[in-house]
PDB file of C-alpha atoms in Angstrom:
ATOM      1  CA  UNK A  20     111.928  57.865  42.781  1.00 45.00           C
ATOM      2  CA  UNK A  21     110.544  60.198  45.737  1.00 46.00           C
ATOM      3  CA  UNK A  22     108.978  58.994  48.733  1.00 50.00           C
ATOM      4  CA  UNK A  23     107.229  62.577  48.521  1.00 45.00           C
ATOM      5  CA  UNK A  24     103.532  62.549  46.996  1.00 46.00           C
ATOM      6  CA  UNK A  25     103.050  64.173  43.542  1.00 46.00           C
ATOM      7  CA  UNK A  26     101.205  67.292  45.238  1.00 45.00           C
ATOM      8  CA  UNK A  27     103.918  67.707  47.452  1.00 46.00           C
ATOM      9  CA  UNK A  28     106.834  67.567  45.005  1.00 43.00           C
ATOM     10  CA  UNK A  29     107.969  71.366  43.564  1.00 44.00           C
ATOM     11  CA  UNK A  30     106.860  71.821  40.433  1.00 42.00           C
ATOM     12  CA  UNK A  31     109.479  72.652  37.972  1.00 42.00           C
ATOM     13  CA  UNK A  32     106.879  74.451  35.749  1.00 41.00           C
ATOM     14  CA  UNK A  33     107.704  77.990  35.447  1.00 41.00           C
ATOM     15  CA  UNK A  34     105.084  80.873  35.347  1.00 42.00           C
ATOM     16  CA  UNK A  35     105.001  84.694  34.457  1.00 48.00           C
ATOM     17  CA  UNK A  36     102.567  87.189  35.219  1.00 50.00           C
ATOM     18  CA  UNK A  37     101.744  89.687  32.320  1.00 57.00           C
ATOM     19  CA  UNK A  38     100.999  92.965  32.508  1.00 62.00           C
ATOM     20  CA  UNK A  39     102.719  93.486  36.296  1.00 66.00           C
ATOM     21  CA  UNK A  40     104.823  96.653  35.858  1.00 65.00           C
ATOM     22  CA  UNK A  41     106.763  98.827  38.328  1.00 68.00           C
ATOM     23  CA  UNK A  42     107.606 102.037  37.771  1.00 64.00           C
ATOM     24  CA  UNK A  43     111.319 102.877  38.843  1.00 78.00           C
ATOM     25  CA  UNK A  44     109.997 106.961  38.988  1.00 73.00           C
ATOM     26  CA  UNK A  45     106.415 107.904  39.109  1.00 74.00           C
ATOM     27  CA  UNK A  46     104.222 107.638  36.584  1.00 73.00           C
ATOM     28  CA  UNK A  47     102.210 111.014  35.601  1.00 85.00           C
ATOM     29  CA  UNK A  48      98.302 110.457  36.090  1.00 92.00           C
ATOM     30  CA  UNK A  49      96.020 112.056  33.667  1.00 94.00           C
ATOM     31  CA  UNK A  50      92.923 113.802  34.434  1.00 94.00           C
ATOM     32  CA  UNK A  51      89.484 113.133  32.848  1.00 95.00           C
ATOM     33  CA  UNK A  52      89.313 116.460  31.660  1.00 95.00           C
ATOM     34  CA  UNK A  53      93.208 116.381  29.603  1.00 95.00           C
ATOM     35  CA  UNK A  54      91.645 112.766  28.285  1.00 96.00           C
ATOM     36  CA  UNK A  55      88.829 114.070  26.962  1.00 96.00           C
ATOM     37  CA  UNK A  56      90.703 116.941  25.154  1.00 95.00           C
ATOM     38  CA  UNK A  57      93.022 114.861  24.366  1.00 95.00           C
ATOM     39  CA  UNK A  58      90.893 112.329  22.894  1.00 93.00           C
ATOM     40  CA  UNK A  59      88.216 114.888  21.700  1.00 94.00           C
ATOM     41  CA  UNK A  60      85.460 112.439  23.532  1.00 94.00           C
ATOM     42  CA  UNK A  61      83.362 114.117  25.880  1.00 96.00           C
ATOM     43  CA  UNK A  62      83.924 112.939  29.749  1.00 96.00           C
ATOM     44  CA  UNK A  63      80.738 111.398  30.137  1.00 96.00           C
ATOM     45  CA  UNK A  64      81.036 108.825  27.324  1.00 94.00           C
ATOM     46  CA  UNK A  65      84.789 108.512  28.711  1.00 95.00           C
ATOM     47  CA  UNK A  66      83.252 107.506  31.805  1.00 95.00           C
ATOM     48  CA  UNK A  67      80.775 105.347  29.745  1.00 93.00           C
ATOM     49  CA  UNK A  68      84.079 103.680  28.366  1.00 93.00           C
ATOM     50  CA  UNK A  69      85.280 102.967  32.093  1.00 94.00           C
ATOM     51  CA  UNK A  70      81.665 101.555  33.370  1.00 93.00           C
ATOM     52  CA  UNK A  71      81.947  99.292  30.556  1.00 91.00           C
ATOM     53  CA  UNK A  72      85.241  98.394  31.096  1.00 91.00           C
ATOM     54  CA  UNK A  73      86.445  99.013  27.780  1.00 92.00           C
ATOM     55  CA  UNK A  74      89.794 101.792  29.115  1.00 93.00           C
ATOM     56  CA  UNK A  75      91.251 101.326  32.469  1.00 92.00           C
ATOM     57  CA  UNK A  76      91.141 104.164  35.138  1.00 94.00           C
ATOM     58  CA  UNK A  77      91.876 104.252  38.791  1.00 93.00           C
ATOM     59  CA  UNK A  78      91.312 107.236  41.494  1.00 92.00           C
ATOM     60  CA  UNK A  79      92.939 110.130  42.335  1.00 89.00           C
ATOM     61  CA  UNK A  80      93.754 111.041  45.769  1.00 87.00           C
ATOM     62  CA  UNK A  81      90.470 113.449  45.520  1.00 90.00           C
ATOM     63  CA  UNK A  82      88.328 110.072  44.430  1.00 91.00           C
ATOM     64  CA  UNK A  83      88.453 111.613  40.983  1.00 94.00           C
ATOM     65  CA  UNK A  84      89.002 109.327  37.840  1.00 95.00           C
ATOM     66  CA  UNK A  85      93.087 109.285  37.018  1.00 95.00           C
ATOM     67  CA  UNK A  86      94.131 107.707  33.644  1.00 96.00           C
ATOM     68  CA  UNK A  87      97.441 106.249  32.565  1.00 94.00           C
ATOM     69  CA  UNK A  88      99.170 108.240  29.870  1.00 93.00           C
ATOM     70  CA  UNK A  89      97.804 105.811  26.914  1.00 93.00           C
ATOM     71  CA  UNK A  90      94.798 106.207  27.749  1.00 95.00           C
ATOM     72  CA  UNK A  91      93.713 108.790  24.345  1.00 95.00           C
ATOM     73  CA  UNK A  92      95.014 106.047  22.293  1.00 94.00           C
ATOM     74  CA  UNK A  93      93.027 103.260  23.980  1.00 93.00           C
ATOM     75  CA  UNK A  94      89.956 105.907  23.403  1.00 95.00           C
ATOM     76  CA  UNK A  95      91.655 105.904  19.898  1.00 93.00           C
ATOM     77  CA  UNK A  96      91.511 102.203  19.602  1.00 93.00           C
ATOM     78  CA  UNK A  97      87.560 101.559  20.989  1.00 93.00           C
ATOM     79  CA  UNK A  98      86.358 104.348  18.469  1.00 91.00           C
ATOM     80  CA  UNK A  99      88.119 102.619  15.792  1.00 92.00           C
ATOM     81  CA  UNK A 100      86.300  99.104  15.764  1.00 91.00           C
ATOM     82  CA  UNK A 101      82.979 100.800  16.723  1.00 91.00           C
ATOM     83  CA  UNK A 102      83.199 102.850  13.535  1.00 89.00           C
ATOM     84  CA  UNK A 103      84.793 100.046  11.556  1.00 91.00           C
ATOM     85  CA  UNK A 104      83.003  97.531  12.737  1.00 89.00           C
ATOM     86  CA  UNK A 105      79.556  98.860  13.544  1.00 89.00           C
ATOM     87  CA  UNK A 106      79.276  97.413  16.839  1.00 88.00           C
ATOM     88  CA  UNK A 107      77.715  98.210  19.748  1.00 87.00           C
ATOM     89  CA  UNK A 108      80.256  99.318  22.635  1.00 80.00           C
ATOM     90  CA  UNK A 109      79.305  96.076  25.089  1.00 79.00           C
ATOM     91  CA  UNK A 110      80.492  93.968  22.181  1.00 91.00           C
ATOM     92  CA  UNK A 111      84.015  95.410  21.977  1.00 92.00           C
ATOM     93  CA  UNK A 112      84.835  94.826  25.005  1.00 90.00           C
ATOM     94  CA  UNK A 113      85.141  90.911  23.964  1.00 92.00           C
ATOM     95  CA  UNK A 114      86.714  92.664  20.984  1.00 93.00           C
ATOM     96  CA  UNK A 115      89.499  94.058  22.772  1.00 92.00           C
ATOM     97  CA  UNK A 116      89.879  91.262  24.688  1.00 92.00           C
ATOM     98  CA  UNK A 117      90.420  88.836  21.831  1.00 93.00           C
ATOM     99  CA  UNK A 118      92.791  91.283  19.934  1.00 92.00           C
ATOM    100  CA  UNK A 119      95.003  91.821  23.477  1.00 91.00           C
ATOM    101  CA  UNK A 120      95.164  88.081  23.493  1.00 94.00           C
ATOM    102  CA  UNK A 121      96.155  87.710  19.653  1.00 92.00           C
ATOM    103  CA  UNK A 122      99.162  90.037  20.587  1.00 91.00           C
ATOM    104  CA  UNK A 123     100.299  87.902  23.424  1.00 92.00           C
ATOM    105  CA  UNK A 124     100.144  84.800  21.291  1.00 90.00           C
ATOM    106  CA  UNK A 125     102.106  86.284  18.018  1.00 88.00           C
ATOM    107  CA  UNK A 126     104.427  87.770  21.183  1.00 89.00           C
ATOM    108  CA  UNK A 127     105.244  84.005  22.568  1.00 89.00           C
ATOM    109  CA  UNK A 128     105.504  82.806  18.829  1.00 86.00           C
ATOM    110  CA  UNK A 129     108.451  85.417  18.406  1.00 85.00           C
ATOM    111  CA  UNK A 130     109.777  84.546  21.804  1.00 87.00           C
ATOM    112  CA  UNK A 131     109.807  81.002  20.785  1.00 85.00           C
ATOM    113  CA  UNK A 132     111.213  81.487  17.370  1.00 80.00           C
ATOM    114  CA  UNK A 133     108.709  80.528  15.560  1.00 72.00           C
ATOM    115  CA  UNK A 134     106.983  82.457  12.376  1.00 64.00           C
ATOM    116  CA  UNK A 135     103.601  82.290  11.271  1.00 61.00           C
ATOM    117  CA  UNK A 136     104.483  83.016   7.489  1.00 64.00           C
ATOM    118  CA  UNK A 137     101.165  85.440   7.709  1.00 66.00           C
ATOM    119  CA  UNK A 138     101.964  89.035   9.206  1.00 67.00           C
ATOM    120  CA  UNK A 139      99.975  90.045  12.020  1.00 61.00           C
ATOM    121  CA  UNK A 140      96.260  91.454  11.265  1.00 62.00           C
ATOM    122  CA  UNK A 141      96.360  93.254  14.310  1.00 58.00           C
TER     123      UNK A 141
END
């Protein structure tokens, strides 16, 4: 038994962070203008998608919008459910959401060994 109080005894719980990457070499930024060709959106509903929250984008050096190279196939991925599922592009972002989270659940049941004996929807 410890003389210590509960709060101040180290926890032997462990945590990870997801989605906390570092780059060994730097990562090539793309530019609203190669997204939206890439993508074959136009740049303002691109930065509709961004407003919304629906793809992630950070700023250039020149305060311009800067996009990671997955970004076309996240564009890919909200024009997918909005056709398929006929909803409105507020909506998918709790779409995406709950799908992102689906894939890190069927990721720990891997990690843990254990099956689901349905394959993934997703």
């Amino acid at each position: 038994m410890s003389d210590r109080p509960a709060e101040a005894r180290p926890s032997h719980a462990r945590t990870t962070e997801v989605g906390v990457q570092y780059a060994i070499v730097p990562v090539p930024r793309l530019s609203l203008e190669t997204v939206a060709r890439r993508s074959g959106l136009h740049p303002d509903l691109i930065r509709r998608f961004v407003a919304l929250g629906l793809v992630d984008a950070g700023l250039d050096a020149s305060g311009r919008l800067a996009f990671a190279p997955t970004a076309p196939a996240a564009l890919a991925r909200v024009q997918r459910l909005r056709t398929g599922l006929c909803l409105n592009y507020a909506s998918l972002g709790l779409v995406l959401d709950l799908l992102d989270r689906i894939s890190l659940l069927e990721a720990a049941l891997r990690r843990a060994g254990m099956r689901s004996d349905l394959p993934p929807w997703t």
